[in-house]
Short mmCIF file of C-alpha atoms in Angstrom, two decimals:
data_model
loop_
_atom_site.label_atom_id
_atom_site.label_comp_id
_atom_site.label_asym_id
_atom_site.label_seq_id
_atom_site.Cartn_x
_atom_site.Cartn_y
_atom_site.Cartn_z
CA MET X 288 -0.37 26.08 8.23
CA LYS X 289 1.66 23.48 10.13
CA THR X 290 0.30 19.93 10.27
CA ILE X 291 1.44 16.46 11.27
CA GLY X 292 1.03 13.43 9.03
CA ILE X 293 1.34 9.87 10.35
CA ASP X 294 1.81 6.78 8.18
CA ILE X 295 1.51 3.28 9.67
CA GLY X 296 3.27 1.25 7.01
CA THR X 297 3.94 -2.46 6.74
CA THR X 298 7.60 -2.18 7.74
CA THR X 299 7.91 1.27 9.31
CA ILE X 300 5.84 3.93 11.06
CA SER X 301 6.58 7.48 9.96
CA ALA X 302 5.51 10.93 11.06
CA VAL X 303 6.27 14.33 9.60
CA VAL X 304 5.69 17.94 10.56
CA MET X 305 4.97 20.01 7.47
CA ASP X 306 4.56 23.62 6.56
CA THR X 307 1.80 22.88 4.08
CA GLU X 308 1.83 26.31 2.43
CA LYS X 309 5.50 25.99 1.48
CA LYS X 310 5.31 22.18 1.22
CA GLN X 311 8.38 22.11 3.43
CA LEU X 312 9.23 19.41 5.95
CA LEU X 313 10.15 20.64 9.41
CA ALA X 314 10.69 17.20 10.96
CA ILE X 315 10.73 13.53 10.01
CA ARG X 316 10.53 10.61 12.43
CA THR X 317 10.57 6.93 11.44
CA VAL X 318 10.60 3.83 13.62
CA PRO X 319 10.51 0.13 12.67
CA ASN X 320 7.10 -1.52 12.59
CA ASN X 321 8.40 -4.77 14.14
CA SER X 322 4.93 -6.00 15.04
CA PHE X 323 4.43 -9.20 13.04
CA LEU X 324 3.14 -12.09 15.15
CA ARG X 325 3.74 -15.80 14.77
CA THR X 326 0.59 -17.82 14.11
CA LYS X 327 -0.27 -21.46 13.66
CA GLN X 328 -1.24 -20.90 10.04
CA GLU X 329 1.63 -20.24 7.65
CA TRP X 330 -0.58 -18.21 5.30
CA GLU X 331 -1.60 -15.66 7.92
CA ARG X 332 0.18 -12.29 8.09
CA ILE X 333 -0.82 -10.65 11.34
CA GLN X 334 0.52 -7.62 13.18
CA ASP X 335 -0.05 -6.38 16.73
CA GLY X 336 -2.45 -3.49 16.21
CA GLU X 337 -2.22 -2.15 19.76
CA LEU X 338 1.57 -2.04 19.53
CA LEU X 339 1.34 -0.11 16.26
CA VAL X 340 -1.00 2.45 17.81
CA LYS X 341 1.30 2.79 20.82
CA LYS X 342 4.32 3.43 18.59
CA ALA X 343 2.44 5.95 16.46
CA ARG X 344 1.17 7.75 19.52
CA ILE X 345 4.67 8.04 20.98
CA LEU X 346 5.87 9.64 17.73
CA LEU X 347 2.91 12.01 17.71
CA ASP X 348 3.36 13.09 21.31
CA GLU X 349 7.06 13.74 20.79
CA LEU X 350 6.38 15.91 17.76
CA LEU X 351 3.58 17.85 19.46
CA GLU X 352 5.91 18.59 22.36
CA GLN X 353 8.64 19.82 20.03
CA TYR X 354 6.29 21.65 17.63
CA PRO X 355 3.39 22.99 19.72
CA PHE X 356 2.24 25.28 16.89
CA VAL X 357 0.92 22.29 14.89
CA GLU X 358 -2.72 22.94 13.98
CA ALA X 359 -4.03 19.61 12.69
CA ILE X 360 -3.23 15.90 12.32
CA GLY X 361 -3.67 13.78 9.19
CA LEU X 362 -3.48 9.99 8.98
CA THR X 363 -2.67 7.25 6.51
CA GLY X 364 -1.42 3.69 6.56
CA GLN X 365 -1.33 0.30 4.92
CA MET X 366 -4.53 -0.41 3.03
CA HIS X 367 -6.70 -3.52 2.65
CA GLY X 368 -5.98 -5.09 6.05
CA ILE X 369 -8.53 -5.16 8.88
CA LEU X 370 -8.89 -5.42 12.59
CA TYR X 371 -12.20 -5.92 14.38
CA THR X 372 -13.58 -3.44 16.94
CA ASP X 373 -16.28 -3.72 19.62
CA GLU X 374 -19.07 -1.37 20.66
CA GLU X 375 -16.65 0.63 22.85
CA GLY X 376 -14.32 1.22 19.91
CA GLN X 377 -11.67 -1.18 21.21
CA ALA X 378 -9.85 -3.70 19.04
CA VAL X 379 -10.92 -7.31 19.62
CA SER X 380 -8.41 -8.76 17.17
CA HIS X 381 -4.94 -8.21 15.83
CA LEU X 382 -4.40 -6.64 12.41
CA TYR X 383 -4.84 -8.99 9.47
CA THR X 384 -2.56 -7.26 6.95
CA TRP X 385 -2.80 -6.90 3.17
CA GLN X 386 -0.28 -9.73 2.91
CA ASP X 387 -2.64 -12.21 4.60
CA LYS X 388 -3.46 -15.14 2.31
CA SER X 389 -6.55 -16.52 4.00
CA GLY X 390 -8.44 -15.74 0.80
CA ASP X 391 -6.38 -18.33 -1.04
CA GLN X 392 -7.58 -21.14 1.21
CA ALA X 393 -10.07 -23.68 -0.11
CA GLU X 394 -13.22 -23.13 1.93
CA PHE X 395 -15.88 -23.60 -0.76
CA ASN X 396 -15.88 -27.31 -1.63
CA GLY X 397 -12.21 -27.29 -2.53
CA GLU X 398 -12.35 -23.85 -4.13
CA SER X 399 -10.49 -20.87 -2.67
CA VAL X 400 -12.40 -17.91 -1.28
CA THR X 401 -11.17 -15.62 -4.05
CA ALA X 402 -11.90 -18.12 -6.83
CA TRP X 403 -15.41 -18.73 -5.48
CA LEU X 404 -16.11 -15.00 -5.30
CA LYS X 405 -14.91 -14.43 -8.85
CA ARG X 406 -16.92 -17.37 -10.23
CA THR X 407 -20.07 -16.61 -8.23
CA TYR X 408 -20.21 -12.82 -8.42
CA GLY X 409 -17.65 -11.89 -11.05
CA ILE X 410 -15.89 -9.49 -8.72
CA PRO X 411 -12.07 -9.15 -8.62
CA ALA X 412 -11.78 -9.64 -4.86
CA SER X 413 -8.15 -10.37 -4.05
CA THR X 414 -6.60 -12.20 -1.15
CA GLY X 415 -5.48 -9.73 1.51
CA TYR X 416 -8.54 -7.51 1.00
CA GLY X 417 -10.25 -7.04 4.35
CA LEU X 418 -13.66 -8.42 3.44
CA VAL X 419 -12.10 -11.43 1.69
CA THR X 420 -10.22 -12.19 4.89
CA HIS X 421 -13.44 -11.60 6.82
CA LEU X 422 -15.37 -14.05 4.64
CA TYR X 423 -12.74 -16.69 5.42
CA HIS X 424 -13.20 -15.91 9.12
CA VAL X 425 -16.96 -16.26 8.76
CA LYS X 426 -16.59 -19.66 7.10
CA LYS X 427 -14.18 -20.85 9.81
CA GLY X 428 -16.02 -19.31 12.76
CA LEU X 429 -13.07 -17.04 13.51
CA VAL X 430 -14.84 -13.67 13.78
CA PRO X 431 -14.00 -12.50 17.33
CA PRO X 432 -16.90 -12.42 19.81
CA GLY X 433 -18.09 -8.89 20.46
CA SER X 434 -17.13 -7.61 17.00
CA THR X 435 -19.38 -4.76 15.90
CA SER X 436 -17.29 -3.31 13.06
CA MET X 437 -13.94 -3.40 11.30
CA CYS X 438 -11.42 -0.90 9.97
CA THR X 439 -7.84 -0.43 8.77
CA ILE X 440 -5.02 0.17 11.24
CA ALA X 441 -4.82 3.90 10.45
CA ASP X 442 -8.56 4.23 11.03
CA TYR X 443 -8.14 2.48 14.36
CA LEU X 444 -5.41 4.96 15.29
CA GLY X 445 -7.88 7.76 14.54
CA MET X 446 -10.42 6.14 16.86
CA CYS X 447 -7.87 5.78 19.65
CA LEU X 448 -6.70 9.40 19.32
CA THR X 449 -10.19 10.89 19.33
CA GLY X 450 -12.13 8.45 21.48
CA ARG X 451 -14.52 7.46 18.70
CA LYS X 452 -16.47 4.27 19.32
CA THR X 453 -17.29 3.60 15.68
CA PRO X 454 -14.89 3.73 12.73
CA LEU X 455 -15.28 6.26 9.94
CA LEU X 456 -13.36 5.43 6.77
CA HIS X 457 -12.54 7.58 3.80
CA ALA X 458 -13.65 5.91 0.58
CA SER X 459 -9.98 5.26 -0.28
CA ASN X 460 -9.74 2.89 2.67
CA GLY X 461 -13.32 1.65 2.40
CA ALA X 462 -12.81 0.55 -1.20
CA SER X 463 -9.55 -1.16 -0.24
CA LEU X 464 -11.52 -3.69 1.83
CA GLY X 465 -13.18 -5.03 -1.32
CA PHE X 466 -16.85 -5.46 -2.28
CA TYR X 467 -17.02 -1.71 -2.98
CA ASP X 468 -18.62 -0.21 -6.09
CA THR X 469 -16.41 2.76 -6.94
CA LYS X 470 -18.83 3.94 -9.63
CA ILE X 471 -21.50 4.75 -7.02
CA TRP X 472 -19.19 5.03 -4.00
CA ARG X 473 -20.74 2.43 -1.70
CA PHE X 474 -20.31 -1.15 -0.48
CA GLN X 475 -22.02 -3.92 -2.45
CA THR X 476 -24.18 -4.83 0.53
CA GLU X 477 -26.42 -7.19 -1.43
CA ILE X 478 -23.47 -9.36 -2.48
CA ILE X 479 -21.92 -9.12 1.00
CA LYS X 480 -25.11 -10.42 2.57
CA ASP X 481 -25.63 -13.10 -0.07
CA ALA X 482 -22.06 -14.36 0.46
CA GLY X 483 -22.86 -14.97 4.12
CA MET X 484 -21.43 -11.86 5.76
CA ASN X 485 -23.27 -9.47 8.05
CA PRO X 486 -23.53 -5.97 6.51
CA ALA X 487 -23.99 -4.53 10.01
CA LEU X 488 -20.24 -5.00 10.56
CA LEU X 489 -19.39 -2.68 7.67
CA PRO X 490 -17.80 0.61 8.73
CA LYS X 491 -19.31 3.95 7.77
CA VAL X 492 -17.60 5.44 4.70
CA THR X 493 -17.30 9.06 3.58
CA ALA X 494 -16.15 10.61 0.30
CA GLU X 495 -14.81 13.66 2.16
CA VAL X 496 -11.77 14.06 4.40
CA GLU X 497 -13.89 14.56 7.52
CA GLU X 498 -12.82 15.48 11.02
CA LEU X 499 -12.86 12.54 13.43
CA GLY X 500 -12.48 14.53 16.63
CA LEU X 501 -9.76 16.23 18.64
CA TYR X 502 -6.43 15.12 20.07
CA GLU X 503 -4.73 17.53 22.45
CA GLY X 504 -7.03 20.24 21.13
CA ARG X 505 -6.15 19.66 17.48
CA PRO X 506 -8.50 18.23 14.84
CA VAL X 507 -7.69 14.72 13.60
CA PHE X 508 -8.91 13.86 10.12
CA VAL X 509 -10.08 10.63 8.56
CA SER X 510 -7.28 8.47 7.17
CA LEU X 511 -6.52 8.28 3.47
CA GLY X 512 -5.31 5.01 2.00
CA ASP X 513 -1.53 5.05 1.71
CA ASN X 514 -1.66 4.92 -2.10
CA GLN X 515 -3.89 8.00 -2.24
CA ALA X 516 -1.87 9.78 0.46
CA SER X 517 1.37 9.11 -1.39
CA PHE X 518 -0.23 10.40 -4.60
CA LEU X 519 -1.41 13.56 -2.84
CA GLY X 520 2.05 14.07 -1.36
CA THR X 521 3.75 13.83 -4.74
CA VAL X 522 1.40 14.53 -7.65
CA GLY X 523 -1.38 16.44 -5.92
CA VAL X 524 -4.12 17.06 -8.50
CA GLU X 525 -2.02 17.14 -11.69
CA GLU X 526 -3.17 15.11 -14.69
CA GLN X 527 -0.96 13.25 -17.22
CA VAL X 528 1.57 12.68 -14.42
CA TRP X 529 2.22 9.07 -13.45
CA GLN X 530 3.32 8.17 -9.96
CA VAL X 531 5.68 5.24 -9.62
CA ASN X 532 5.73 4.04 -6.03
CA VAL X 533 8.25 1.38 -5.06
CA GLY X 534 8.15 0.11 -1.50
CA THR X 535 7.78 -3.46 -0.26
CA GLY X 536 4.99 -3.64 -2.80
CA GLY X 537 4.36 -1.02 -5.44
CA GLN X 538 1.81 0.88 -7.49
CA LEU X 539 1.60 2.80 -10.72
CA SER X 540 -1.04 5.50 -10.49
CA VAL X 541 -2.49 8.35 -12.53
CA LEU X 542 -5.32 10.82 -11.83
CA SER X 543 -8.54 10.55 -13.82
CA GLY X 544 -11.94 12.16 -13.72
CA GLU X 545 -13.24 9.10 -15.56
CA HIS X 546 -13.90 5.71 -14.04
CA PHE X 547 -11.87 2.96 -15.71
CA GLU X 548 -11.07 -0.58 -14.63
CA ALA X 549 -9.43 -3.57 -16.29
CA PRO X 550 -7.89 -6.83 -15.02
CA GLY X 551 -5.34 -5.73 -12.44
CA ILE X 552 -6.36 -2.05 -12.69
CA GLU X 553 -8.50 -0.39 -10.03
CA ALA X 554 -10.29 2.96 -10.03
CA ARG X 555 -9.47 4.03 -6.47
CA PRO X 556 -11.46 6.84 -4.85
CA TYR X 557 -9.52 10.08 -4.45
CA LEU X 558 -10.42 13.65 -3.55
CA GLN X 559 -13.28 15.64 -5.09
CA LYS X 560 -14.94 12.41 -6.34
CA LYS X 561 -12.10 11.77 -8.76
CA TYR X 562 -10.15 8.55 -9.16
CA ILE X 563 -6.62 7.33 -9.08
CA LEU X 564 -6.26 4.58 -11.65
CA THR X 565 -3.88 2.16 -10.00
CA GLY X 566 -2.21 -1.12 -10.75
CA ALA X 567 -0.65 -2.86 -7.77
CA ILE X 568 2.57 -4.85 -7.74
CA LEU X 569 2.84 -7.28 -4.86
CA CYS X 570 6.58 -7.83 -5.04
CA ALA X 571 8.30 -4.61 -6.12
CA GLY X 572 11.07 -3.60 -3.75
CA ARG X 573 10.66 -6.97 -2.11
CA ALA X 574 11.81 -8.66 -5.34
CA TYR X 575 15.10 -6.80 -5.11
CA ALA X 576 15.32 -7.76 -1.43
CA ILE X 577 14.81 -11.42 -2.37
CA LEU X 578 17.87 -11.22 -4.62
CA GLU X 579 19.84 -9.50 -1.85
CA HIS X 580 18.93 -12.29 0.56
CA PHE X 581 20.11 -14.81 -2.03
CA PHE X 582 23.50 -13.13 -2.36
CA GLU X 583 23.76 -12.91 1.41
CA ALA X 584 23.03 -16.64 1.71
CA CYS X 585 25.69 -17.36 -0.92
CA ALA X 586 28.24 -15.36 1.04
CA LYS X 587 27.36 -17.26 4.20
CA ALA X 588 27.60 -20.61 2.40
CA MET X 589 31.12 -19.69 1.28
CA GLY X 590 32.18 -18.90 4.83
CA LEU X 591 32.10 -15.13 4.33
CA LYS X 592 30.53 -12.60 6.66
CA ALA X 593 26.77 -12.55 6.15
CA GLU X 594 25.94 -8.87 5.71
CA GLU X 595 23.80 -6.68 3.45
CA GLN X 596 24.74 -6.97 -0.19
CA TYR X 597 22.99 -3.91 -1.65
CA GLU X 598 26.25 -2.01 -2.21
CA LEU X 599 27.69 -5.02 -4.02
CA MET X 600 24.56 -5.26 -6.19
CA GLU X 601 24.87 -1.58 -7.04
CA ARG X 602 28.45 -2.13 -8.23
CA LEU X 603 27.57 -5.29 -10.13
CA VAL X 604 24.75 -3.79 -12.17
CA LYS X 605 27.07 -1.10 -13.55
CA SER X 606 29.06 -3.79 -15.33
CA ALA X 607 26.00 -5.57 -16.77
CA GLY X 608 24.77 -5.02 -20.29
CA ALA X 609 21.44 -3.32 -20.88
CA ASP X 610 19.92 -6.64 -21.95
CA ALA X 611 21.19 -8.53 -18.86
CA GLY X 612 23.03 -10.85 -21.24
CA GLY X 613 19.67 -12.22 -22.39
CA ILE X 614 18.51 -13.27 -18.93
CA ARG X 615 14.83 -12.54 -18.32
CA VAL X 616 13.38 -12.36 -14.82
CA ASP X 617 9.69 -12.47 -13.99
CA THR X 618 9.58 -10.83 -10.57
CA ARG X 619 5.99 -11.75 -9.70
CA PHE X 620 7.20 -13.93 -6.82
CA GLN X 621 4.00 -13.32 -4.85
CA GLY X 622 1.67 -13.57 -7.80
CA THR X 623 -0.65 -10.75 -8.80
CA ARG X 624 -3.97 -9.44 -7.55
CA THR X 625 -5.74 -11.32 -10.32
CA ASN X 626 -3.59 -14.46 -10.19
CA PRO X 627 -2.20 -15.03 -6.69
CA GLU X 628 -0.91 -18.49 -7.60
CA LEU X 629 1.45 -17.14 -10.25
CA LEU X 630 5.16 -17.60 -9.52
CA GLY X 631 8.22 -15.73 -10.70
CA SER X 632 10.85 -17.22 -12.97
CA ILE X 633 14.32 -16.76 -14.40
CA SER X 634 14.76 -17.76 -18.04
CA GLY X 635 17.08 -17.27 -20.98
CA ILE X 636 20.00 -18.70 -19.00
CA SER X 637 23.06 -19.87 -20.88
CA GLU X 638 26.52 -20.99 -19.91
CA GLU X 639 27.89 -17.57 -20.83
CA ASN X 640 25.34 -15.24 -19.26
CA LEU X 641 24.78 -16.84 -15.85
CA ARG X 642 26.65 -14.14 -13.98
CA PRO X 643 25.69 -12.17 -10.86
CA GLU X 644 25.68 -8.82 -12.64
CA ASN X 645 23.19 -10.14 -15.20
CA LEU X 646 20.96 -11.44 -12.42
CA VAL X 647 20.87 -8.01 -10.81
CA ARG X 648 20.11 -6.32 -14.14
CA GLY X 649 17.47 -8.93 -14.92
CA PHE X 650 15.71 -8.39 -11.62
CA ILE X 651 15.67 -4.63 -12.18
CA GLN X 652 14.26 -5.04 -15.67
CA GLY X 653 11.64 -7.44 -14.34
CA ILE X 654 10.46 -4.94 -11.73
CA ALA X 655 10.35 -2.08 -14.26
CA GLY X 656 8.50 -4.31 -16.71
CA GLU X 657 5.67 -4.92 -14.26
CA TYR X 658 5.07 -1.17 -14.02
CA TYR X 659 5.15 -0.78 -17.78
CA GLU X 660 2.54 -3.50 -18.30
CA ILE X 661 0.17 -1.61 -16.00
CA TYR X 662 0.82 1.60 -17.95
CA LYS X 663 0.00 -0.05 -21.28
CA LYS X 664 -3.39 -1.26 -20.00
CA ILE X 665 -4.46 2.19 -18.78
CA SER X 666 -3.01 4.03 -21.75
CA ARG X 667 -4.83 1.76 -24.20
CA GLY X 668 -8.08 2.19 -22.27
CA LEU X 669 -8.14 5.97 -21.85
CA GLY X 670 -5.35 7.32 -24.01
CA ILE X 671 -3.50 8.84 -21.05
CA LYS X 672 0.14 9.14 -22.05
CA ALA X 673 3.22 9.26 -19.86
CA GLU X 674 4.28 12.89 -20.08
CA LYS X 675 6.10 12.69 -16.77
CA LEU X 676 6.98 10.10 -14.12
CA LEU X 677 7.14 11.07 -10.46
CA ALA X 678 8.91 8.41 -8.44
CA SER X 679 8.43 7.84 -4.74
CA GLY X 680 9.42 5.22 -2.20
CA ASN X 681 12.82 4.07 -1.02
CA GLY X 682 12.81 1.17 -3.47
CA VAL X 683 13.31 3.60 -6.37
CA ARG X 684 14.94 6.47 -4.48
CA LYS X 685 17.91 4.29 -3.56
CA ASN X 686 18.19 2.42 -6.87
CA ALA X 687 19.59 4.47 -9.76
CA ALA X 688 19.55 1.46 -12.11
CA LEU X 689 15.80 0.98 -11.57
CA ARG X 690 15.18 4.66 -12.32
CA GLU X 691 17.12 4.31 -15.59
CA ALA X 692 15.19 1.18 -16.54
CA LEU X 693 11.85 2.92 -15.95
CA GLU X 694 12.85 5.96 -18.02
CA SER X 695 13.95 3.70 -20.86
CA LEU X 696 10.72 1.70 -20.92
CA PHE X 697 8.32 4.64 -20.54
CA GLN X 698 10.33 6.99 -22.75
CA ALA X 699 9.57 9.73 -20.24
CA GLU X 700 11.52 11.84 -17.81
CA LEU X 701 11.54 10.44 -14.29
CA THR X 702 11.79 12.81 -11.34
CA LEU X 703 12.30 11.85 -7.75
CA THR X 704 9.93 13.60 -5.42
CA ASP X 705 11.54 16.24 -3.21
CA LEU X 706 9.67 15.01 -0.18
CA GLN X 707 10.67 12.00 1.86
CA GLU X 708 8.01 9.80 3.47
CA GLU X 709 5.52 10.72 0.75
CA ALA X 710 2.53 8.99 2.32
CA ALA X 711 3.01 10.77 5.65
CA CYS X 712 3.38 14.04 3.71
CA GLY X 713 0.13 13.32 1.90
CA ALA X 714 -1.55 12.75 5.25
CA ALA X 715 -0.25 16.10 6.46
CA LEU X 716 -1.53 17.76 3.27
CA SER X 717 -4.92 16.08 3.64
CA ALA X 718 -5.36 17.84 6.98
CA ARG X 719 -4.64 21.17 5.36
CA TYR X 720 -6.98 20.30 2.49
CA SER X 721 -9.78 19.55 4.95
CA LEU X 722 -9.36 22.75 6.95
CA ARG X 723 -9.16 24.79 3.77
CA PHE X 724 -12.54 23.60 2.55
CA LYS X 725 -14.38 23.46 5.87
#
């Protein structure tokens, strides 16, 4: 079976053609996202949803022309964010991404939206989650006129491709909006209503990978969240295998038939009513990029050519000691899901160890350490050990030192996935999965 998978990511849009029986890629296409919009509010992170759909559709049409034997289309994309749709299925807003920080704003008598939700209802609703952003919009009167529902960007692509007027979300995307009880697989409508939101705007959610409709005669299937799609593209349905995903943000995930949650750990809906236990890292590959930008700024300040410094960083880290000379870097520069106000830090600095190679090593250890802390929470809770690490995402694929640091901390073999664009591959596999069980 040949299928296409499309992934609308935060920084890129990718599409693959896959022979799903052989798990072999026949084509890969990637284009820059380049859709962020300037706004009056510095905390907003908004992208042009219509532009994203246009770019994805161009990729899809090109691949269908080159590979006419494709039988089905699977979708995925950045989770948590929302755009609003009207009764005709058209977007009436831009995309408020997972990086949007409206939930951190003080709209409840000096208390932030997220803090108020945690204190009032005891739910770990994080800033960037769609319904947290929506609650801020409700409080500020910013819900667009004519809004009848909301969905993620990948779900909106599915609507545009098939002509649907109402969104249908897989539970992986539905839960990513927040206010979702993963134990019983439904929105917490009572809390949503009590908090002042209209439950009628909630999208319909399914636990199955259902068909949305047809595009050019081929079935298009409901979008998986990018975390679940990436997991499907790499791990599949294997247990005791941990997926380390390092992109702009990152996740550590493992499959479980048992529901388990802890501070910073979510039980995310997967296939066959199972869960992926996931801890999210807001500043994974981005932390390394922050250091690269710093080195680039230093070069510019010294009158040198301002260019990418990743190759330099790769050379530097080879000369650094395993302990980074004692320098310790906390790479939580964007906080955490449970503590968005937390800031990163660099400590243990002495006259002797303040060297660029130690900074690079310290940043790498800081990133790896965030993943290991997530692992310890899940392992203590359920006893799931790290028999094997499967690594995905360019942030780890292109960074040998980070791979070594992860292996050292976890005391487990780390294997890079054979497939590139893992989330798009998972989307392609989800289409095959759906047709197989129809």
